[in-house]
XYZ file of N, CA and C in Angstrom:
732
model
N 14.033 -14.079 58.466
C 13.073 -14.276 57.771
C 12.135 -13.900 56.590
N 12.385 -12.193 57.552
C 11.514 -11.159 56.456
C 12.451 -11.674 55.190
N 12.933 -11.818 55.208
C 13.812 -11.891 53.372
C 13.574 -12.741 52.804
N 13.963 -14.325 53.739
C 12.922 -15.304 52.722
C 11.490 -15.566 52.354
N 10.215 -14.438 53.742
C 9.046 -14.564 53.249
C 9.305 -14.091 51.824
N 10.076 -12.631 51.049
C 9.649 -11.690 50.392
C 10.273 -12.820 49.019
N 11.357 -13.463 49.631
C 11.974 -14.759 48.279
C 10.593 -15.558 47.756
N 10.022 -15.513 49.689
C 8.643 -16.630 48.934
C 7.304 -15.919 48.366
N 7.042 -14.567 48.492
C 5.603 -14.331 47.689
C 7.361 -13.966 46.278
N 8.102 -13.754 46.029
C 8.608 -13.730 44.785
C 8.107 -14.661 43.482
N 8.265 -16.034 44.608
C 8.246 -17.167 43.788
C 7.384 -17.807 43.272
N 5.726 -17.391 44.400
C 4.476 -17.289 44.153
C 4.025 -16.746 42.799
N 4.727 -15.048 43.065
C 3.763 -14.720 42.208
C 4.358 -14.175 41.261
N 4.694 -14.508 39.823
C 6.246 -13.953 39.823
C 5.538 -12.574 38.709
N 6.724 -11.942 38.677
C 7.040 -10.527 37.727
C 6.610 -10.415 36.855
N 5.767 -9.932 36.365
C 5.065 -9.462 34.709
C 5.677 -8.139 34.222
N 6.423 -8.261 32.813
C 6.998 -6.862 33.025
C 6.184 -5.719 31.987
N 6.140 -4.155 32.878
C 5.429 -3.568 32.917
C 5.282 -3.317 30.584
N 4.256 -3.588 30.709
C 3.411 -2.862 29.053
C 3.526 -1.918 28.704
N 3.920 -1.735 27.429
C 3.131 -0.223 27.332
C 2.174 -0.448 26.195
N 1.029 0.943 25.734
C -0.493 0.668 26.268
C -0.118 1.844 24.319
N -0.109 1.657 22.836
C -0.082 2.626 22.344
C -1.600 2.896 21.767
N -1.583 3.503 20.305
C -3.192 3.721 20.230
C -3.100 4.622 18.555
N -3.525 4.057 16.953
C -3.939 5.076 16.404
C -4.706 5.228 15.141
N -5.285 5.891 15.691
C -6.359 7.119 15.638
C -6.963 6.753 14.683
N -6.873 6.327 13.678
C -7.608 6.247 12.881
C -7.304 5.070 11.833
N -8.067 4.025 11.565
C -7.848 3.027 10.449
C -8.626 2.809 9.759
N -8.342 2.335 8.116
C -10.231 1.205 8.206
C -9.879 0.871 6.875
N -10.513 0.403 6.343
C -11.063 -0.683 4.522
C -12.059 -0.766 4.323
N -12.590 0.486 3.789
C -13.564 0.861 3.495
C -13.550 2.021 1.818
N -14.354 1.217 1.576
C -14.159 1.673 -0.078
C -12.941 1.951 -0.954
N -12.802 2.998 -1.167
C -10.899 2.912 -1.871
C -10.167 3.114 -1.083
N -10.037 2.754 0.490
C -9.364 3.973 1.612
C -8.802 2.513 2.227
N -7.054 2.365 2.372
C -6.746 1.645 3.026
C -5.745 2.365 4.246
N -5.146 0.844 4.756
C -4.562 1.692 5.853
C -3.270 0.631 6.161
N -1.673 1.043 5.933
C -0.860 -0.048 5.726
C 0.133 0.580 7.084
N 0.553 -0.406 8.396
C 0.491 -0.626 9.477
C 2.528 -0.708 9.462
N 3.642 -0.218 10.462
C 4.426 -0.283 10.339
C 4.869 -0.237 11.722
N 5.967 -1.719 12.353
C 5.063 -1.920 14.050
C 6.307 -2.582 13.429
N 8.278 -1.294 14.652
C 9.654 -1.858 14.233
C 9.761 -2.078 15.769
N 10.720 -3.749 16.478
C 10.925 -3.084 18.277
C 12.264 -3.106 18.149
N 12.257 -2.029 19.137
C 13.914 -1.506 19.170
C 14.539 -2.134 19.887
N 13.929 -3.179 20.735
C 14.401 -4.385 22.136
C 15.011 -5.099 21.820
N 16.310 -5.590 22.806
C 16.506 -6.695 22.479
C 16.242 -8.195 23.504
N 14.936 -7.874 22.994
C 13.707 -9.397 23.732
C 12.452 -9.284 22.678
N 12.407 -10.456 22.365
C 10.755 -10.712 21.520
C 9.379 -9.982 22.014
N 8.751 -8.969 21.256
C 8.216 -8.106 22.260
C 6.339 -8.969 21.442
N 5.710 -9.400 22.848
C 4.010 -9.774 23.048
C 3.217 -8.607 22.427
N 2.700 -8.731 22.085
C 1.592 -7.806 21.624
C 0.280 -8.261 20.878
N -0.838 -7.883 21.494
C -2.550 -7.957 21.232
C -2.510 -6.059 20.839
N -3.393 -6.844 19.660
C -4.065 -5.538 18.732
C -5.854 -5.794 18.765
N -6.174 -4.691 18.887
C -7.902 -4.403 19.387
C -8.065 -3.345 17.428
N -8.673 -3.881 16.793
C -9.769 -3.024 16.103
C -10.842 -2.524 16.711
N -11.281 -0.988 17.372
C -12.482 -0.038 17.408
C -13.316 0.064 16.634
N -14.052 0.278 15.609
C -14.642 0.428 15.072
C -15.748 1.579 15.656
N -15.775 2.443 14.152
C -16.359 3.640 14.787
C -17.877 3.448 15.411
N -17.844 5.007 16.228
C -19.128 5.089 16.610
C -18.743 5.457 17.942
N -20.302 5.788 18.519
C -20.398 6.808 19.450
C -21.100 6.183 20.932
N -21.022 4.889 20.620
C -21.725 3.335 20.984
C -20.197 3.197 22.060
N -20.637 1.888 23.330
C -19.582 1.381 24.056
C -19.497 0.238 23.148
N -17.901 0.714 21.980
C -17.062 -0.651 21.699
C -16.251 -1.080 22.388
N -16.961 -1.242 24.209
C -15.749 -2.399 25.201
C -15.086 -4.045 24.486
N -16.720 -4.650 23.870
C -16.971 -5.979 23.022
C -15.327 -6.329 22.371
N -14.995 -5.263 21.937
C -13.766 -5.657 21.004
C -12.278 -5.959 21.716
N -12.494 -5.724 22.990
C -11.464 -6.442 23.529
C -11.619 -7.377 24.093
N -12.811 -8.191 23.819
C -12.529 -9.604 24.905
C -11.822 -10.538 23.167
N -11.558 -9.860 22.735
C -11.126 -10.972 21.089
C -9.459 -10.159 20.322
N -8.416 -9.912 21.540
C -7.710 -9.451 20.427
C -6.325 -10.013 19.513
N -6.175 -9.507 18.649
C -4.868 -10.640 17.682
C -3.582 -10.197 18.447
N -3.486 -11.288 18.825
C -1.946 -11.373 19.291
C -0.917 -11.729 17.881
N 0.336 -11.138 18.204
C 1.713 -11.015 17.674
C 2.706 -11.078 18.068
N 4.122 -11.949 18.105
C 5.320 -11.986 18.456
C 5.544 -10.782 17.464
N 6.957 -10.196 17.669
C 7.565 -9.068 16.827
C 8.705 -9.678 17.535
N 9.593 -9.431 16.238
C 10.825 -10.150 17.140
C 11.626 -9.282 17.550
N 13.004 -9.514 18.027
C 13.915 -8.188 19.129
C 15.128 -6.563 18.134
N 14.776 -6.555 17.849
C 15.742 -5.571 16.795
C 14.487 -5.929 14.841
N 13.583 -5.607 15.028
C 12.857 -6.366 14.075
C 11.701 -5.380 13.437
N 10.736 -5.748 12.756
C 9.983 -4.482 11.944
C 9.434 -5.879 10.801
N 7.486 -5.357 11.498
C 7.111 -5.859 10.397
C 6.187 -5.648 9.279
N 5.718 -5.354 8.793
C 4.615 -4.855 8.628
C 3.548 -5.815 7.983
N 2.173 -4.858 7.650
C 0.792 -4.736 7.737
C 0.616 -4.033 6.327
N -0.272 -4.283 5.433
C -0.454 -3.825 4.102
C -1.883 -3.580 4.337
N -2.553 -2.841 4.358
C -3.645 -2.949 4.342
C -4.562 -3.634 5.898
N -4.007 -3.379 6.600
C -3.578 -3.315 8.223
C -5.273 -4.006 8.760
N -6.183 -3.580 8.453
C -7.591 -3.991 9.386
C -8.031 -5.048 8.355
N -8.158 -5.196 7.274
C -8.304 -6.903 7.089
C -7.246 -8.234 7.661
N -5.993 -7.244 7.365
C -5.087 -8.373 7.447
C -4.470 -8.922 8.561
N -3.890 -7.804 9.649
C -5.043 -8.561 10.365
C -5.351 -8.326 11.634
N -6.999 -7.849 11.372
C -8.330 -7.957 12.361
C -9.007 -9.258 11.128
N -8.999 -9.019 10.106
C -10.013 -10.001 8.921
C -11.101 -9.427 8.634
N -11.411 -7.601 9.035
C -12.282 -7.448 9.104
C -12.593 -5.909 7.660
N -13.580 -5.540 7.984
C -13.499 -4.156 7.495
C -13.959 -2.650 7.424
N -13.978 -1.738 7.725
C -14.691 -0.265 8.329
C -13.384 0.283 8.969
N -13.776 0.897 9.702
C -12.923 2.262 10.002
C -13.546 2.000 11.307
N -12.301 2.873 11.597
C -12.050 2.549 13.321
C -10.410 2.815 13.477
N -9.866 2.602 14.882
C -9.334 2.881 16.074
C -8.451 2.067 15.804
N -7.173 1.617 16.252
C -6.619 0.722 17.146
C -5.853 0.567 17.818
N -5.961 -0.273 18.831
C -5.337 -0.082 20.254
C -4.088 -1.271 20.658
N -3.729 -0.951 21.124
C -2.018 -1.951 21.054
C -1.705 -1.693 21.817
N -1.112 -3.328 22.298
C -0.630 -3.591 23.687
C 0.723 -4.312 23.961
N 1.620 -4.040 24.453
C 3.352 -4.469 23.889
C 4.067 -5.137 25.146
N 4.908 -6.094 25.784
C 5.329 -5.469 26.997
C 6.833 -5.167 26.550
N 6.862 -4.859 25.526
C 8.106 -3.995 25.390
C 7.987 -2.566 25.216
N 8.591 -1.602 24.578
C 7.931 -0.680 23.501
C 8.612 -0.992 22.297
N 7.613 0.544 21.189
C 7.452 -0.540 20.256
C 7.447 1.153 19.919
N 8.087 1.124 18.547
C 7.391 2.340 17.749
C 6.689 2.372 15.791
N 5.579 2.232 16.330
C 4.832 1.861 15.426
C 4.199 3.693 14.539
N 3.731 3.464 13.224
C 3.735 4.427 12.303
C 2.364 3.552 11.653
N 1.494 4.957 10.784
C 0.010 4.855 10.196
C -0.040 5.050 9.016
N 0.324 4.410 8.015
C -0.424 5.114 6.278
C -1.667 4.932 6.203
N -3.440 6.155 5.926
C -4.071 6.185 4.957
C -4.118 7.036 4.650
N -4.895 5.894 3.006
C -4.781 6.623 1.953
C -5.814 5.820 1.003
N -5.786 6.549 0.181
C -6.845 6.380 -0.695
C -6.439 6.031 -1.810
N -6.505 5.102 -2.267
C -6.458 4.181 -4.021
C -7.042 4.869 -5.062
N -5.966 5.799 -6.063
C -7.150 6.877 -7.202
C -6.906 6.007 -8.413
N -7.372 6.469 -9.291
C -6.302 5.525 -10.179
C -5.224 6.680 -11.267
N -5.018 7.550 -10.671
C -2.951 8.356 -10.131
C -3.054 7.877 -9.704
N -2.676 6.951 -8.432
C -1.687 6.186 -7.395
C -2.556 6.064 -6.730
N -1.916 6.501 -5.222
C -2.574 6.493 -3.425
C -1.962 8.377 -3.832
N -3.453 8.515 -2.427
C -3.183 10.054 -2.091
C -3.403 9.838 -0.517
N -2.620 10.125 0.534
C -2.923 9.787 1.685
C -1.809 10.696 2.761
N -2.181 10.215 4.260
C -1.317 10.780 4.999
C -0.836 10.076 5.886
N 0.630 10.147 7.027
C 1.023 9.117 7.854
C 0.849 9.445 9.291
N 1.559 9.274 10.035
C 1.694 9.186 11.899
C 1.808 8.505 12.471
N 2.827 8.963 13.070
C 3.557 7.558 14.558
C 1.902 7.372 15.541
N 2.419 5.738 15.712
C 1.243 5.784 16.981
C 1.901 7.057 18.515
N 0.249 7.173 19.069
C 0.515 8.328 20.574
C 0.348 7.382 21.456
N 1.723 7.449 22.092
C 0.803 6.359 23.187
C -0.636 7.091 24.536
N -1.191 5.754 24.790
C -2.436 5.682 25.287
C -2.008 6.073 27.583
N -0.953 6.651 27.928
C -0.452 7.148 28.797
C -0.687 8.669 28.813
N -0.612 8.784 27.246
C -0.887 10.144 26.634
C -1.532 11.400 26.320
N -3.239 10.608 26.596
C -3.875 10.834 26.276
C -4.681 12.376 26.769
N -5.631 12.753 26.780
C -5.350 14.375 26.586
C -7.176 14.456 27.762
N -6.467 15.689 28.374
C -8.431 15.988 29.537
C -8.368 16.823 28.458
N -7.197 17.968 28.680
C -7.802 19.343 27.444
C -6.847 19.559 26.357
N -7.257 19.756 24.849
C -5.866 19.876 23.890
C -6.791 20.527 22.935
N -5.147 21.117 22.203
C -5.422 22.155 21.342
C -5.795 21.716 19.524
N -6.267 22.213 19.024
C -5.559 22.183 17.432
C -5.541 23.512 17.029
N -4.254 23.702 16.414
C -4.078 24.717 15.265
C -4.053 24.686 13.952
N -3.774 25.428 12.873
C -3.311 24.953 11.136
C -4.744 24.592 10.113
N -5.660 24.666 11.072
C -6.909 24.196 10.716
C -7.385 24.874 9.747
N -8.397 24.782 8.276
C -8.957 25.274 7.687
C -10.154 25.000 7.000
N -11.050 25.364 6.688
C -12.282 25.594 6.796
C -13.412 26.909 5.746
N -12.374 26.722 4.360
C -13.648 27.922 3.407
C -13.134 27.507 2.343
N -13.807 27.927 1.639
C -13.788 27.579 -0.564
C -12.918 26.615 -0.359
N -11.890 26.841 0.068
C -10.193 26.126 -0.766
C -10.841 24.905 0.313
N -10.424 24.741 1.509
C -10.267 23.880 1.826
C -11.462 23.666 3.464
N -11.131 22.300 4.004
C -12.339 21.590 4.662
C -11.767 20.908 5.713
N -11.140 21.127 6.927
C -11.516 20.472 8.310
C -12.515 19.382 9.142
N -11.983 17.598 9.118
C -12.549 17.018 9.590
C -12.038 16.661 10.802
N -12.236 16.236 11.995
C -12.460 16.545 13.251
C -12.355 14.691 14.034
N -11.397 13.999 14.600
C -12.003 12.812 15.509
C -11.573 12.717 16.169
N -12.327 11.760 17.257
C -11.518 11.750 18.959
C -11.961 10.270 19.402
N -10.574 9.594 19.860
C -10.974 8.272 20.694
C -11.089 8.476 21.864
N -12.098 7.184 21.773
C -12.284 7.433 24.213
C -12.077 6.177 24.251
N -10.586 5.327 24.755
C -10.497 4.076 24.766
C -10.226 4.416 26.677
N -11.508 4.343 27.753
C -11.140 4.644 28.508
C -13.195 3.603 28.815
N -12.905 3.100 30.144
C -14.274 2.674 30.267
C -14.937 3.276 31.093
N -15.695 4.749 30.221
C -16.476 5.918 30.617
C -16.513 6.471 30.195
N -17.282 7.634 30.245
C -17.873 8.914 29.263
C -17.007 9.486 29.753
N -17.382 10.369 28.270
C -16.285 11.271 28.392
C -17.428 12.302 27.528
N -17.182 13.054 28.522
C -17.793 14.771 28.497
C -16.785 16.000 27.897
N -17.668 16.132 26.497
C -16.521 17.454 26.444
C -17.000 18.066 25.902
N -16.027 19.972 26.064
C -16.748 21.061 25.006
C -15.600 21.165 24.218
N -15.900 21.434 22.992
C -15.284 21.880 21.883
C -15.801 23.271 21.676
N -14.358 24.168 21.729
C -14.560 25.879 21.452
C -13.345 26.234 19.454
N -14.258 26.893 19.142
C -13.725 26.768 18.237
C -14.065 28.404 17.565
N -11.927 28.923 17.448
C -12.086 30.112 16.881
C -11.158 30.910 15.762
N -11.562 31.908 15.691
C -10.924 31.651 14.100
C -10.363 32.494 13.834
N -9.492 32.629 12.274
C -8.161 33.413 12.015
C -7.262 34.245 12.926
N -8.793 35.438 13.547
C -7.934 36.635 14.535
C -7.863 35.830 15.834
N -8.598 34.644 15.923
C -8.338 34.731 17.375
C -9.743 35.019 18.668
N -11.073 34.956 17.364
C -11.665 35.503 18.422
C -12.558 33.996 18.295
N -13.621 34.722 19.276
C -14.273 33.035 19.099
C -15.766 32.298 19.269
N -16.174 31.641 17.720
C -16.587 31.175 16.714
C -17.907 30.892 18.008
N -17.847 29.105 18.362
C -18.909 29.023 18.772
C -18.195 28.049 20.006
N -19.153 27.422 20.632
C -18.889 26.137 21.092
C -19.698 24.829 20.803
N -19.725 23.654 21.032
C -20.445 22.301 20.895
C -19.753 21.306 22.458
N -20.491 20.819 22.732
C -20.579 19.776 23.071
C -20.812 18.753 23.079
N -20.251 17.395 23.867
C -20.618 15.945 23.437
C -20.096 15.085 24.729
N -21.224 14.077 24.926
C -20.796 12.435 24.637
C -19.768 11.662 24.330
N -19.082 11.589 24.939
C -18.831 10.396 24.093
C -18.644 9.101 25.003
N -18.843 7.583 24.634
C -19.793 6.509 24.391
C -17.737 5.438 25.267
N -17.804 5.020 26.311
C -16.692 4.428 26.781
C -16.164 3.581 25.380
N -15.304 3.764 25.236
C -14.581 3.370 24.563
C -15.219 3.384 22.652
N -15.812 4.928 22.738
C -16.660 4.938 21.796
C -15.332 6.151 19.903
N -16.333 5.710 19.279
C -14.565 5.837 18.397
C -16.004 7.251 17.133
N -15.013 8.467 17.347
C -15.952 9.902 16.657
C -15.217 10.083 15.132
N -15.584 9.062 14.009
C -15.066 9.488 12.644
C -14.890 10.584 12.320
N -13.739 11.168 11.333
C -13.908 12.203 11.375
C -15.036 13.088 10.583
N -15.164 14.097 11.509
C -16.486 15.748 10.960
C -16.108 16.630 11.609
N -17.371 16.677 10.307
C -16.585 18.634 10.141
C -16.781 19.389 10.765
N -15.490 20.229 11.046
C -16.049 21.817 12.427
C -16.411 22.261 11.309
N -17.737 22.796 10.263
C -18.632 23.490 10.224
C -20.390 23.028 10.309
N -20.177 21.758 9.914
C -21.746 21.100 10.143
C -21.500 19.647 10.529
N -20.376 19.316 11.904
C -20.722 18.492 12.958
C -20.313 18.808 13.650
N -19.421 19.359 14.476
C -18.802 19.962 16.194
C -19.558 21.253 15.915
N -19.807 22.022 15.403
C -19.964 23.256 15.260
C -20.825 23.812 14.400
N -22.657 24.397 14.460
C -23.478 23.942 13.800
C -23.489 25.535 13.183
N -22.726 26.601 13.960
C -22.973 28.435 13.898
C -22.086 28.718 13.711
N -21.118 28.427 12.766
C -19.730 28.815 12.123
C -20.546 30.480 11.548
N -21.316 30.005 10.463
C -22.311 31.032 10.715
C -20.852 31.870 9.357
N -20.418 32.932 9.557
C -19.465 33.968 7.837
C -18.174 34.372 9.297
N -17.650 33.500 10.294
C -16.513 33.286 10.377
C -15.419 33.368 9.250
N -14.707 33.744 9.843
C -12.933 33.822 8.826
C -11.812 32.049 9.671
N -12.116 30.573 8.014
C -11.719 29.701 8.845
C -10.815 29.803 8.272
N -9.621 30.141 7.949
C -8.776 30.050 6.790
C -7.860 29.406 7.859
N -7.915 30.165 9.046
C -6.709 29.368 10.091
C -7.206 29.576 11.135
N -7.810 28.456 11.405
C -8.801 28.231 12.686
C -7.775 27.607 13.810
N -8.264 27.634 14.704
C -7.859 26.429 15.857
C -9.051 25.539 16.797
N -9.302 25.077 17.607
C -9.874 24.060 17.838
C -9.326 23.622 19.125
N -10.121 24.104 20.258
C -9.629 23.958 21.773
C -11.157 23.012 21.992
N -10.209 21.729 22.593
C -11.154 20.935 23.593
C -10.851 20.904 25.140
N -12.550 20.716 25.574
C -12.145 20.819 27.559
C -12.908 18.854 28.005
N -12.279 17.625 28.368
C -12.907 16.320 28.781
C -12.528 16.194 30.311
N -13.386 15.268 31.246
C -13.650 15.098 31.347
C -12.814 13.053 31.529
N -12.193 12.862 30.643
C -11.490 11.451 30.485
C -11.016 12.049 29.475
N -9.415 11.674 29.396
C -8.896 11.494 28.520
C -8.304 11.068 27.464
N -8.796 11.773 26.372
C -9.379 11.459 25.080
C -7.620 11.614 23.957
N -8.123 10.353 22.484
C -6.625 11.210 21.555
C -7.423 11.532 19.792
N -7.036 12.664 19.787
C -8.041 13.742 18.880
C -7.643 14.103 18.195
N -7.080 14.658 16.783
C -6.856 14.578 15.627
C -7.162 16.150 14.482
N -7.414 16.011 13.278
C -8.113 16.775 12.978
C -6.564 16.473 11.049
N -7.957 16.228 10.578
C -7.442 16.316 8.796
C -8.358 16.988 7.997
N -6.509 18.382 7.964
C -7.462 19.219 6.966
C -7.294 18.511 5.354
N -8.331 18.991 4.029
C -7.861 18.382 3.078
C -8.308 19.432 1.906
N -6.929 19.565 1.222
C -7.882 21.177 0.087
C -8.354 20.451 -0.405
N -9.571 20.908 -0.966
C -10.821 20.696 -2.466
C -10.716 20.693 -3.374
N -9.677 20.405 -3.913
C -9.242 20.661 -5.254
C -8.827 18.896 -5.218
N -7.825 19.572 -5.117
C -6.492 18.198 -5.132
C -6.775 16.533 -4.205
N -7.724 17.634 -3.386
C -8.162 15.984 -2.341
C -6.978 15.860 -1.368
N -5.886 16.211 -2.109
C -4.729 16.461 -0.360
C -5.359 16.339 0.663
N -4.856 15.827 2.002
C -4.631 15.757 3.331
C -4.025 16.033 4.158
N -4.020 16.500 5.013
C -2.728 17.102 5.849
C -2.823 16.515 7.388
N -2.349 16.074 8.290
C -3.243 14.847 9.536
C -2.025 15.819 11.000
N -2.837 16.842 11.546
C -2.518 16.632 12.530
C -3.293 16.458 14.219
N -2.684 15.871 14.982
C -2.569 15.785 16.442
C -2.770 16.730 17.444
N -3.843 16.472 18.225
C -3.958 17.461 19.124
C -2.962 17.318 19.989
N -2.031 18.850 20.348
C -1.327 18.423 21.640
C -2.417 19.121 22.522
N -1.117 19.422 24.374
C -2.130 19.758 25.471
C -1.692 21.421 25.765
N -2.044 22.417 25.726
C -1.953 23.713 25.855
C -0.400 23.902 26.170
N 0.183 22.921 26.909
C 1.506 23.826 27.491
C 2.443 23.217 26.965
N 1.806 22.687 25.585
C 3.420 22.548 24.442
C 3.747 20.800 24.558
N 3.207 20.090 25.232
C 3.632 18.931 25.593
C 3.088 17.496 25.439
């Protein structure tokens, strides 16, 4: 009898494959900036994918998830989306991209500026939403006469994130703290560590700095370190203090 009941339950409520969830911390189609995305499906079945562009802004962007874009990525194949914000979402602007799929995926992105001499940009892979960090660290940051550093943050949960940022100088000395409330589904665009997150860095030596953050809601956090002369950028994703 119990076995028969179990079989009836399985028939009445079909099994749904567990979803994989990813995000790209920054994407844009604005001014000279573009974003190219690649999605590869390594599994043995086609992948049904839902993509959402979440615009930059410290406001509740939950409404963006009401109209996801649906794609099918064939098994064992990859697809290319050049100028992805425009080609996938038919929009412009800067933000993050949320990706839900019913199979594992491999996703990479390149954000770059179009210049008279070609393109200049940086590449990174999508992070798993399950790995959003309550606390994390960014190292190899630099803000001086030669370089500048911008930090961005992504809140992909339906809850406010109360965040404390702490800046440390080249010698490991604590320089400054900053606090911030990031709204549900809020996206903090690239912001200077000397004039956005931290307002009193003073004369601290930030030629090899680090930033630590603590939050009550998991976040995706990254830094972009830019050469002031060449404008060459380097992307760093926040890591757990445990190194994983």
